[in-house]
């Protein structure tokens, strides 16, 4: 069945405030930015529009906070001490289709995808009449725009659709998202939701197109603050991991590491903490948001959620770190914290040079994830030795692990270790929900009774979980059919 969806989104130049000037769910006009019709007529305007697309990515309702944290908050590695109400309905699995967080993630994810499409189309229309220098600039712009759209749609399909693969079972025929590809979705257009499989094919296409245009441009900007080849390789590795395309997953993960020239990680506690000083300080990162002391979301920042808004690592997660694990060097607790009402100081988001967790940035694609992808993919293809070698690169964060002899020797035990290692290493990076779903874990969620390891729901079939599409989208007359989501919540 076709329904109307997604009016044209507001494109903002970087640094301008978000404002709404009407009653519609998604506005039809650009606001303080490039005009929707005829505005993308010069290379400079297209470059400005790309900055606007980064702004929407950067915004706290998407990768700046909400879209990242929804991957960790409703899982076994997070704890909420109930002192504030942020994310509480998602954490406690009392979510409804009017949830503000889900509404905002949907809106800004589609702003990124829609604006990226406009940038790509504008660049394509100008391309033939440009000089060689301008063409190189347009290729770089298109490369970044394809990367932005691929990333946004990967986040959206993970959040609002069924996991594409669950421990070997294919769910690619399930309803996915509305894919924006060749043209933006015009106001009042009749559309259908693509399947999950079609959504993933569109994501892979975007990421591969990004690489093609980086090559045509002669490379990327050389900064982790913009989409670059290493980050795109990393996202291809992540996407193929979800698809259980094991050979492609490990191939692209290694290409990401090679592109960034990373052959090892940091193991000293002081050096590890220095990775999270802020902005481009993380030498293990391939893509970071440009959040700084002057450009941040203050009370809405990611770091505030993991400090004054009372989220912290769960007792279960804390228990699986070794005594000499350098990753716990950044775990701190407020003077007001107690064992039963813990108040975290930010973890990966507490080490900014200012000491203010609100100024810390998000690192979206990172080298340790690539090693863990290589480890899991090798194990799944029967290469236990290379799985152990890749895993060791990350596991040595625990100083008590020095060689593969300190890792499990059997495939089942090694897979169990990889699962725990992803929890230890990727905490606060927003991967845990999708990991638990794709592994078909009998999950324990909604942690309670700190400092005890206890959960409200145990043995929950989390692979079934899908979040509702915002009712404002469904009911506006420009939306899609709702997910059958309520029956997937734990009882």
CSV table of C-alpha atoms in Angstrom, one decimal:
chain,number,residue,atom,x,y,z
A,1,UNK,CA,0.0,0.0,0.0
A,2,UNK,CA,1.3,3.5,-0.8
A,3,UNK,CA,1.2,6.4,1.5
A,4,UNK,CA,2.4,9.9,1.6
A,5,UNK,CA,5.7,10.6,3.3
A,6,UNK,CA,8.3,13.1,4.3
A,7,UNK,CA,7.9,16.7,3.2
A,8,UNK,CA,11.0,18.5,2.0
A,9,UNK,CA,13.4,19.1,4.9
A,10,UNK,CA,15.0,22.3,6.2
A,11,UNK,CA,18.7,22.6,5.1
A,12,UNK,CA,20.8,24.5,7.6
A,13,UNK,CA,24.2,26.1,7.2
A,14,UNK,CA,26.6,24.8,9.9
A,15,UNK,CA,26.3,26.7,13.2
A,16,UNK,CA,22.8,28.2,12.6
A,17,UNK,CA,20.1,27.5,15.0
A,18,UNK,CA,17.2,25.2,14.2
A,19,UNK,CA,13.9,26.9,13.9
A,20,UNK,CA,10.4,25.9,12.7
A,21,UNK,CA,8.1,28.4,11.0
A,22,UNK,CA,5.0,26.4,10.5
A,23,UNK,CA,2.6,23.7,11.7
A,24,UNK,CA,3.7,20.8,9.5
A,25,UNK,CA,5.5,17.9,10.9
A,26,UNK,CA,8.5,18.4,8.5
A,27,UNK,CA,8.8,21.8,7.0
A,28,UNK,CA,8.7,22.4,3.3
A,29,UNK,CA,11.1,25.4,3.1
A,30,UNK,CA,14.7,25.9,3.9
A,31,UNK,CA,15.2,28.3,6.8
A,32,UNK,CA,18.1,30.8,6.8
A,33,UNK,CA,19.9,28.6,4.3
A,34,UNK,CA,20.1,27.8,0.6
A,35,UNK,CA,16.8,28.1,-1.2
A,36,UNK,CA,15.1,24.8,-2.1
A,37,UNK,CA,14.5,25.8,-5.7
A,38,UNK,CA,17.4,27.0,-7.8
A,39,UNK,CA,19.7,27.6,-4.8
A,40,UNK,CA,22.2,24.9,-5.6
A,41,UNK,CA,23.5,26.7,-8.7
A,42,UNK,CA,27.2,27.2,-7.8
A,43,UNK,CA,29.9,25.1,-6.3
A,44,UNK,CA,30.1,27.4,-3.3
A,45,UNK,CA,26.4,27.0,-2.6
A,46,UNK,CA,26.6,23.3,-2.9
A,47,UNK,CA,29.6,23.3,-0.4
A,48,UNK,CA,27.5,25.4,2.0
A,49,UNK,CA,24.6,23.0,1.6
A,50,UNK,CA,27.0,20.1,2.5
A,51,UNK,CA,27.9,21.9,5.7
A,52,UNK,CA,24.2,22.1,6.4
A,53,UNK,CA,23.9,18.4,6.0
A,54,UNK,CA,26.8,17.9,8.5
A,55,UNK,CA,24.9,20.1,10.9
A,56,UNK,CA,21.9,17.8,10.8
A,57,UNK,CA,24.2,14.8,11.4
A,58,UNK,CA,26.0,16.7,14.2
A,59,UNK,CA,22.7,17.8,15.9
A,60,UNK,CA,21.9,16.2,19.3
A,61,UNK,CA,18.8,14.6,18.1
A,62,UNK,CA,20.8,12.5,15.7
A,63,UNK,CA,24.5,11.4,15.9
A,64,UNK,CA,25.2,14.1,18.4
A,65,UNK,CA,23.3,12.2,21.1
A,66,UNK,CA,20.0,10.4,20.5
A,67,UNK,CA,20.7,8.1,17.5
A,68,UNK,CA,23.9,6.9,19.2
A,69,UNK,CA,22.6,6.3,22.7
A,70,UNK,CA,19.5,4.4,21.6
A,71,UNK,CA,21.9,1.6,20.6
A,72,UNK,CA,23.2,1.3,24.2
A,73,UNK,CA,20.6,2.6,26.6
A,74,UNK,CA,18.0,-0.2,26.3
A,75,UNK,CA,20.6,-3.0,26.7
A,76,UNK,CA,22.5,-4.9,29.4
A,77,UNK,CA,25.5,-2.6,29.6
A,78,UNK,CA,23.7,0.6,30.7
A,79,UNK,CA,22.3,1.6,34.1
A,80,UNK,CA,19.8,4.4,34.9
A,81,UNK,CA,19.6,5.5,38.5
A,82,UNK,CA,16.1,7.1,37.9
A,83,UNK,CA,17.1,10.6,39.2
A,84,UNK,CA,16.1,12.2,35.9
A,85,UNK,CA,13.7,11.1,33.2
A,86,UNK,CA,16.0,11.2,30.1
A,87,UNK,CA,15.5,8.1,27.9
A,88,UNK,CA,13.6,6.5,30.7
A,89,UNK,CA,10.8,5.0,28.6
A,90,UNK,CA,13.3,3.5,26.2
A,91,UNK,CA,15.4,2.2,29.0
A,92,UNK,CA,12.4,0.7,30.8
A,93,UNK,CA,10.7,-0.7,27.7
A,94,UNK,CA,7.6,1.5,28.2
A,95,UNK,CA,8.2,3.1,24.8
A,96,UNK,CA,5.2,4.5,22.9
A,97,UNK,CA,4.8,5.7,19.3
A,98,UNK,CA,4.7,9.3,20.5
A,99,UNK,CA,8.2,9.0,22.1
A,100,UNK,CA,10.1,12.3,21.6
A,101,UNK,CA,13.5,10.6,21.1
A,102,UNK,CA,12.2,8.3,18.3
A,103,UNK,CA,10.4,11.3,16.7
A,104,UNK,CA,13.6,13.4,16.7
A,105,UNK,CA,15.9,10.6,15.4
A,106,UNK,CA,13.5,9.9,12.5
A,107,UNK,CA,13.2,13.6,11.6
A,108,UNK,CA,16.9,14.4,11.7
A,109,UNK,CA,18.0,11.1,10.1
A,110,UNK,CA,15.8,11.9,7.1
A,111,UNK,CA,17.0,15.5,7.1
A,112,UNK,CA,20.5,14.1,6.6
A,113,UNK,CA,19.4,11.7,3.9
A,114,UNK,CA,17.3,14.2,2.1
A,115,UNK,CA,19.8,17.1,2.2
A,116,UNK,CA,22.6,14.8,1.1
A,117,UNK,CA,20.5,13.8,-1.9
A,118,UNK,CA,20.0,17.4,-2.8
A,119,UNK,CA,23.7,18.0,-2.6
A,120,UNK,CA,24.4,15.0,-4.8
A,121,UNK,CA,21.9,16.1,-7.4
A,122,UNK,CA,23.0,19.7,-7.4
A,123,UNK,CA,26.6,18.6,-7.9
A,124,UNK,CA,25.7,16.3,-10.7
A,125,UNK,CA,23.8,19.0,-12.6
A,126,UNK,CA,26.8,21.4,-12.4
A,127,UNK,CA,29.5,18.9,-13.1
A,128,UNK,CA,29.8,18.8,-16.9
A,129,UNK,CA,30.1,22.6,-17.2
A,130,UNK,CA,32.9,22.9,-14.5
A,131,UNK,CA,36.6,23.3,-14.7
A,132,UNK,CA,38.8,20.3,-13.7
A,133,UNK,CA,39.5,22.0,-10.3
A,134,UNK,CA,35.8,22.5,-9.7
A,135,UNK,CA,35.0,18.9,-10.7
A,136,UNK,CA,37.5,17.6,-8.1
A,137,UNK,CA,35.8,19.7,-5.5
A,138,UNK,CA,32.4,18.5,-6.6
A,139,UNK,CA,33.6,14.9,-6.5
A,140,UNK,CA,34.8,15.4,-3.0
A,141,UNK,CA,31.5,17.0,-2.0
A,142,UNK,CA,29.5,14.1,-3.6
A,143,UNK,CA,31.7,11.5,-1.9
A,144,UNK,CA,31.0,13.0,1.5
A,145,UNK,CA,27.3,13.4,0.7
A,146,UNK,CA,27.0,9.7,-0.3
A,147,UNK,CA,28.8,8.8,2.9
A,148,UNK,CA,26.4,11.0,5.0
A,149,UNK,CA,23.3,9.4,3.4
A,150,UNK,CA,24.6,5.9,3.7
A,151,UNK,CA,25.4,6.4,7.4
A,152,UNK,CA,22.0,8.0,8.1
A,153,UNK,CA,20.0,5.3,6.4
A,154,UNK,CA,22.0,2.6,8.1
A,155,UNK,CA,21.1,4.1,11.5
A,156,UNK,CA,17.5,4.5,10.5
A,157,UNK,CA,17.0,0.9,9.2
A,158,UNK,CA,18.7,-0.4,12.4
A,159,UNK,CA,16.4,1.6,14.6
A,160,UNK,CA,13.0,1.4,12.8
A,161,UNK,CA,13.2,-2.1,11.2
A,162,UNK,CA,14.1,-5.7,12.0
A,163,UNK,CA,17.7,-6.7,12.1
A,164,UNK,CA,18.6,-7.9,8.6
A,165,UNK,CA,20.2,-11.1,9.7
A,166,UNK,CA,19.8,-12.9,13.1
A,167,UNK,CA,22.3,-15.7,13.7
A,168,UNK,CA,22.0,-16.9,10.1
A,169,UNK,CA,18.3,-16.3,9.6
A,170,UNK,CA,17.4,-13.8,6.9
A,171,UNK,CA,14.9,-11.0,7.6
A,172,UNK,CA,15.6,-9.0,4.5
A,173,UNK,CA,12.0,-9.3,3.3
A,174,UNK,CA,10.7,-7.4,6.3
A,175,UNK,CA,9.6,-3.8,6.0
A,176,UNK,CA,12.5,-1.4,6.1
A,177,UNK,CA,12.7,2.3,5.6
A,178,UNK,CA,11.7,4.7,2.8
A,179,UNK,CA,15.0,4.9,0.8
A,180,UNK,CA,16.0,8.2,-0.6
A,181,UNK,CA,18.2,7.5,-3.6
A,182,UNK,CA,18.2,9.3,-6.9
A,183,UNK,CA,15.8,12.1,-6.1
A,184,UNK,CA,14.6,13.8,-2.9
A,185,UNK,CA,11.1,12.9,-1.9
A,186,UNK,CA,8.8,15.7,-3.0
A,187,UNK,CA,6.0,17.1,-0.9
A,188,UNK,CA,2.9,14.8,-0.9
A,189,UNK,CA,4.7,12.2,-3.0
A,190,UNK,CA,3.2,8.7,-2.9
A,191,UNK,CA,5.9,6.2,-1.7
A,192,UNK,CA,6.3,2.7,-0.2
A,193,UNK,CA,8.7,1.4,2.4
A,194,UNK,CA,11.5,-0.5,0.9
A,195,UNK,CA,12.3,-3.9,2.4
A,196,UNK,CA,15.1,-4.3,4.9
A,197,UNK,CA,17.1,-6.0,2.1
A,198,UNK,CA,16.5,-3.2,-0.3
A,199,UNK,CA,17.4,-0.6,2.3
A,200,UNK,CA,20.8,-2.4,2.9
A,201,UNK,CA,21.4,-2.5,-0.9
A,202,UNK,CA,20.9,1.2,-1.0
A,203,UNK,CA,23.3,1.7,1.9
A,204,UNK,CA,26.0,-0.4,0.2
A,205,UNK,CA,25.5,1.5,-3.1
A,206,UNK,CA,25.9,4.9,-1.3
A,207,UNK,CA,29.1,3.8,0.4
A,208,UNK,CA,30.6,2.4,-2.8
A,209,UNK,CA,29.6,5.6,-4.6
A,210,UNK,CA,31.4,7.6,-1.9
A,211,UNK,CA,34.6,5.7,-2.6
A,212,UNK,CA,34.3,6.2,-6.4
A,213,UNK,CA,34.0,9.9,-5.9
A,214,UNK,CA,36.8,10.1,-3.4
A,215,UNK,CA,39.0,8.4,-6.0
A,216,UNK,CA,37.8,10.8,-8.7
A,217,UNK,CA,38.6,13.7,-6.4
A,218,UNK,CA,42.1,12.4,-5.7
A,219,UNK,CA,41.4,11.7,-2.1
A,220,UNK,CA,39.6,13.1,1.0
A,221,UNK,CA,40.2,16.0,3.2
A,222,UNK,CA,42.5,14.1,5.5
A,223,UNK,CA,40.5,14.9,8.6
A,224,UNK,CA,38.3,12.7,10.8
A,225,UNK,CA,35.9,15.6,11.2
A,226,UNK,CA,34.7,14.9,7.6
A,227,UNK,CA,33.7,11.7,5.8
A,228,UNK,CA,36.8,10.1,4.4
A,229,UNK,CA,37.9,6.9,2.8
A,230,UNK,CA,38.8,5.1,6.0
A,231,UNK,CA,35.4,5.9,7.5
A,232,UNK,CA,33.6,4.7,4.5
A,233,UNK,CA,35.6,1.4,4.4
A,234,UNK,CA,34.7,1.1,8.1
A,235,UNK,CA,31.0,1.6,7.5
A,236,UNK,CA,31.2,-1.0,4.7
A,237,UNK,CA,32.7,-3.4,7.1
A,238,UNK,CA,30.0,-2.7,9.7
A,239,UNK,CA,27.2,-3.0,7.1
A,240,UNK,CA,28.6,-6.3,5.8
A,241,UNK,CA,28.9,-7.6,9.4
A,242,UNK,CA,25.2,-7.0,9.9
A,243,UNK,CA,24.6,-8.8,6.6
A,244,UNK,CA,26.8,-11.7,7.7
A,245,UNK,CA,28.9,-11.2,4.5
A,246,UNK,CA,31.9,-12.3,6.5
A,247,UNK,CA,34.5,-12.1,3.8
A,248,UNK,CA,33.5,-8.6,2.8
A,249,UNK,CA,33.2,-7.5,6.4
A,250,UNK,CA,36.8,-8.5,7.2
A,251,UNK,CA,38.1,-7.2,3.8
A,252,UNK,CA,36.7,-3.7,4.3
A,253,UNK,CA,37.7,-3.6,8.0
A,254,UNK,CA,41.3,-4.3,7.0
A,255,UNK,CA,41.1,-1.6,4.2
A,256,UNK,CA,39.9,0.9,6.8
A,257,UNK,CA,42.9,0.1,9.1
A,258,UNK,CA,45.3,0.3,6.1
A,259,UNK,CA,43.9,3.5,4.9
A,260,UNK,CA,44.3,5.1,8.3
A,261,UNK,CA,47.7,3.3,8.7
A,262,UNK,CA,46.7,1.7,12.0
A,263,UNK,CA,48.5,-1.4,13.0
A,264,UNK,CA,48.1,-1.4,16.8
A,265,UNK,CA,46.1,0.3,19.6
A,266,UNK,CA,46.8,2.1,22.8
A,267,UNK,CA,47.4,0.0,26.0
A,268,UNK,CA,48.7,2.5,28.5
A,269,UNK,CA,46.0,3.9,30.8
A,270,UNK,CA,47.2,7.5,30.5
A,271,UNK,CA,47.5,7.3,26.7
A,272,UNK,CA,44.1,5.6,26.5
A,273,UNK,CA,42.5,8.5,28.5
A,274,UNK,CA,44.3,11.0,26.2
A,275,UNK,CA,42.4,9.5,23.2
A,276,UNK,CA,39.3,11.2,24.6
A,277,UNK,CA,40.7,14.7,25.2
A,278,UNK,CA,38.4,15.9,22.5
A,279,UNK,CA,37.9,16.5,18.8
A,280,UNK,CA,40.8,15.0,16.7
A,281,UNK,CA,42.7,13.7,19.7
A,282,UNK,CA,41.6,10.1,19.1
A,283,UNK,CA,44.3,8.6,16.9
A,284,UNK,CA,42.3,5.4,16.7
A,285,UNK,CA,39.2,7.1,15.2
A,286,UNK,CA,38.2,7.4,11.5
A,287,UNK,CA,35.2,9.7,11.9
A,288,UNK,CA,34.4,12.2,14.6
A,289,UNK,CA,31.8,14.9,15.2
A,290,UNK,CA,33.2,18.4,15.4
A,291,UNK,CA,31.8,19.0,18.9
A,292,UNK,CA,34.0,21.5,20.9
A,293,UNK,CA,33.9,23.8,23.8
A,294,UNK,CA,32.2,26.4,21.6
A,295,UNK,CA,30.1,24.2,19.4
A,296,UNK,CA,28.2,21.7,21.5
A,297,UNK,CA,24.7,21.0,22.8
A,298,UNK,CA,25.2,21.9,26.5
A,299,UNK,CA,22.5,20.2,28.5
A,300,UNK,CA,21.5,18.1,25.5
A,301,UNK,CA,25.0,16.9,24.9
A,302,UNK,CA,25.9,13.2,24.8
A,303,UNK,CA,28.2,13.7,27.8
A,304,UNK,CA,25.5,15.2,29.9
A,305,UNK,CA,23.4,12.0,29.5
A,306,UNK,CA,26.3,9.9,30.9
A,307,UNK,CA,26.9,12.2,33.8
A,308,UNK,CA,24.4,14.6,35.3
A,309,UNK,CA,21.5,12.8,33.6
A,310,UNK,CA,22.4,9.7,35.5
A,311,UNK,CA,23.3,6.9,33.0
A,312,UNK,CA,26.3,4.8,33.8
A,313,UNK,CA,27.9,1.4,32.9
A,314,UNK,CA,25.7,-1.3,34.4
A,315,UNK,CA,27.0,-3.5,37.2
A,316,UNK,CA,27.1,-6.3,34.7
A,317,UNK,CA,29.4,-4.4,32.3
A,318,UNK,CA,31.7,-3.2,35.1
A,319,UNK,CA,32.1,-6.8,36.3
A,320,UNK,CA,33.4,-8.1,33.0
A,321,UNK,CA,36.4,-5.7,32.8
A,322,UNK,CA,39.7,-7.1,34.2
A,323,UNK,CA,41.4,-5.5,37.1
A,324,UNK,CA,44.2,-4.1,34.9
A,325,UNK,CA,42.1,-3.0,31.9
A,326,UNK,CA,43.1,0.4,30.8
A,327,UNK,CA,39.6,1.2,29.6
A,328,UNK,CA,38.4,1.6,33.1
A,329,UNK,CA,40.9,4.4,33.6
A,330,UNK,CA,38.3,6.8,32.3
A,331,UNK,CA,35.5,5.5,34.6
A,332,UNK,CA,34.9,8.2,37.2
A,333,UNK,CA,32.1,8.8,39.7
A,334,UNK,CA,30.7,12.0,41.2
A,335,UNK,CA,31.3,12.9,44.9
A,336,UNK,CA,27.5,12.4,45.2
A,337,UNK,CA,27.6,9.0,43.7
A,338,UNK,CA,26.6,6.0,45.9
A,339,UNK,CA,26.7,2.2,45.1
A,340,UNK,CA,22.9,2.2,44.9
A,341,UNK,CA,22.5,5.6,43.1
A,342,UNK,CA,25.6,5.8,40.9
A,343,UNK,CA,26.4,9.1,39.2
A,344,UNK,CA,29.0,8.6,36.4
A,345,UNK,CA,31.3,11.4,35.2
A,346,UNK,CA,31.1,10.5,31.5
A,347,UNK,CA,33.6,7.8,30.6
A,348,UNK,CA,34.6,8.3,27.0
A,349,UNK,CA,32.8,11.6,27.2
A,350,UNK,CA,34.5,12.9,30.4
A,351,UNK,CA,38.1,13.4,29.2
A,352,UNK,CA,37.8,16.6,27.2
A,353,UNK,CA,40.6,19.1,28.0
A,354,UNK,CA,38.1,21.3,29.7
A,355,UNK,CA,36.9,18.6,32.1
A,356,UNK,CA,33.3,19.3,31.0
A,357,UNK,CA,31.6,16.2,29.6
A,358,UNK,CA,29.1,18.4,27.6
A,359,UNK,CA,32.1,19.5,25.4
A,360,UNK,CA,33.2,15.9,24.6
A,361,UNK,CA,32.6,14.6,21.1
A,362,UNK,CA,31.4,11.3,19.6
A,363,UNK,CA,33.7,9.1,17.7
A,364,UNK,CA,31.5,7.3,15.1
A,365,UNK,CA,33.9,4.9,13.3
A,366,UNK,CA,36.9,3.6,15.2
A,367,UNK,CA,39.8,1.2,14.7
A,368,UNK,CA,39.0,-1.2,17.6
A,369,UNK,CA,35.6,-2.0,16.0
A,370,UNK,CA,37.5,-2.9,12.8
A,371,UNK,CA,39.7,-5.4,14.7
A,372,UNK,CA,36.6,-6.9,16.3
A,373,UNK,CA,34.9,-7.2,13.0
A,374,UNK,CA,37.9,-9.0,11.6
A,375,UNK,CA,38.0,-11.3,14.6
A,376,UNK,CA,34.3,-12.3,14.4
A,377,UNK,CA,34.3,-12.6,10.6
A,378,UNK,CA,37.4,-14.9,10.7
A,379,UNK,CA,35.8,-17.0,13.4
A,380,UNK,CA,32.6,-17.4,11.4
A,381,UNK,CA,34.6,-18.5,8.4
A,382,UNK,CA,36.6,-21.1,10.4
A,383,UNK,CA,39.9,-19.2,10.7
A,384,UNK,CA,40.4,-19.5,14.5
A,385,UNK,CA,44.1,-18.5,14.4
A,386,UNK,CA,43.5,-15.2,12.6
A,387,UNK,CA,40.4,-14.5,14.7
A,388,UNK,CA,42.5,-14.8,17.8
A,389,UNK,CA,45.2,-12.6,16.4
A,390,UNK,CA,42.8,-9.8,15.5
A,391,UNK,CA,41.0,-10.2,18.9
A,392,UNK,CA,44.3,-10.0,20.8
A,393,UNK,CA,44.9,-6.5,19.4
A,394,UNK,CA,41.9,-5.2,21.3
A,395,UNK,CA,41.9,-7.6,24.2
A,396,UNK,CA,45.4,-6.4,25.3
A,397,UNK,CA,43.7,-3.4,26.7
A,398,UNK,CA,43.6,-5.7,29.6
A,399,UNK,CA,47.2,-5.9,30.7
A,400,UNK,CA,46.7,-9.4,32.0
A,401,UNK,CA,46.2,-10.6,28.4
A,402,UNK,CA,49.5,-10.7,26.5
A,403,UNK,CA,49.3,-13.4,23.9
A,404,UNK,CA,46.7,-15.6,22.1
A,405,UNK,CA,47.4,-18.2,24.7
A,406,UNK,CA,45.5,-16.0,27.2
A,407,UNK,CA,42.4,-16.2,24.9
A,408,UNK,CA,39.9,-19.1,24.7
A,409,UNK,CA,41.0,-22.0,22.5
A,410,UNK,CA,37.7,-23.2,21.2
A,411,UNK,CA,35.4,-21.5,18.7
A,412,UNK,CA,32.4,-21.3,21.0
A,413,UNK,CA,34.4,-19.9,23.9
A,414,UNK,CA,36.2,-17.5,21.6
A,415,UNK,CA,32.9,-16.2,20.2
A,416,UNK,CA,31.7,-15.7,23.8
A,417,UNK,CA,34.8,-13.7,24.5
A,418,UNK,CA,34.3,-11.6,21.3
A,419,UNK,CA,30.8,-10.8,22.5
A,420,UNK,CA,32.1,-9.6,25.9
A,421,UNK,CA,35.0,-7.8,24.2
A,422,UNK,CA,32.6,-5.8,22.0
A,423,UNK,CA,30.7,-4.8,25.2
A,424,UNK,CA,33.9,-3.7,26.9
A,425,UNK,CA,35.4,-1.9,24.0
A,426,UNK,CA,32.4,-0.3,22.3
A,427,UNK,CA,30.5,0.9,25.4
A,428,UNK,CA,29.1,4.4,24.7
A,429,UNK,CA,29.5,4.0,20.9
A,430,UNK,CA,25.9,2.7,20.3
A,431,UNK,CA,26.4,-0.8,19.0
A,432,UNK,CA,25.2,-3.1,21.7
A,433,UNK,CA,21.5,-3.3,20.8
A,434,UNK,CA,22.2,-4.4,17.2
A,435,UNK,CA,24.8,-6.9,18.5
A,436,UNK,CA,22.4,-8.5,20.9
A,437,UNK,CA,19.7,-8.6,18.2
A,438,UNK,CA,21.9,-10.1,15.4
A,439,UNK,CA,23.4,-12.7,17.8
A,440,UNK,CA,19.8,-13.7,18.9
A,441,UNK,CA,20.9,-13.3,22.5
A,442,UNK,CA,18.5,-14.2,25.3
A,443,UNK,CA,19.0,-10.7,26.7
A,444,UNK,CA,18.7,-9.3,30.2
A,445,UNK,CA,17.5,-5.7,30.1
A,446,UNK,CA,16.3,-2.9,32.4
A,447,UNK,CA,19.0,-3.2,35.0
A,448,UNK,CA,17.9,-2.6,38.6
A,449,UNK,CA,19.2,-2.9,42.2
A,450,UNK,CA,22.7,-1.5,41.7
A,451,UNK,CA,25.4,-2.5,42.7
A,452,UNK,CA,23.9,-6.0,42.3
A,453,UNK,CA,23.7,-7.6,38.8
A,454,UNK,CA,19.9,-7.8,38.4
A,455,UNK,CA,17.4,-7.1,35.6
A,456,UNK,CA,13.7,-6.5,35.3
A,457,UNK,CA,13.4,-8.7,32.2
A,458,UNK,CA,15.5,-11.8,31.6
A,459,UNK,CA,15.9,-14.1,28.7
A,460,UNK,CA,14.2,-11.6,26.4
A,461,UNK,CA,14.1,-12.4,22.7
A,462,UNK,CA,15.6,-9.1,21.8
A,463,UNK,CA,16.1,-10.0,18.1
A,464,UNK,CA,12.3,-9.4,17.6
A,465,UNK,CA,12.5,-5.8,18.9
A,466,UNK,CA,11.5,-3.1,16.5
A,467,UNK,CA,10.8,0.5,17.6
A,468,UNK,CA,7.7,2.3,16.4
A,469,UNK,CA,7.8,4.8,13.6
A,470,UNK,CA,6.7,8.1,15.1
A,471,UNK,CA,2.9,8.5,15.2
A,472,UNK,CA,3.4,12.1,14.0
A,473,UNK,CA,4.8,10.8,10.7
A,474,UNK,CA,2.2,8.0,10.4
A,475,UNK,CA,-0.8,10.2,11.2
A,476,UNK,CA,0.2,13.3,9.3
A,477,UNK,CA,-0.8,11.9,6.0
A,478,UNK,CA,2.8,12.0,4.8
A,479,UNK,CA,3.9,9.0,6.6
A,480,UNK,CA,4.4,5.2,6.2
A,481,UNK,CA,2.6,2.2,7.7
A,482,UNK,CA,3.4,1.6,11.3
A,483,UNK,CA,5.5,-1.2,12.6
A,484,UNK,CA,3.9,-4.0,14.5
A,485,UNK,CA,6.1,-3.0,17.4
A,486,UNK,CA,4.1,-3.3,20.7
A,487,UNK,CA,4.2,-7.1,20.7
A,488,UNK,CA,7.9,-7.1,20.4
A,489,UNK,CA,8.5,-5.5,23.8
A,490,UNK,CA,9.4,-7.7,26.8
A,491,UNK,CA,6.6,-8.8,29.1
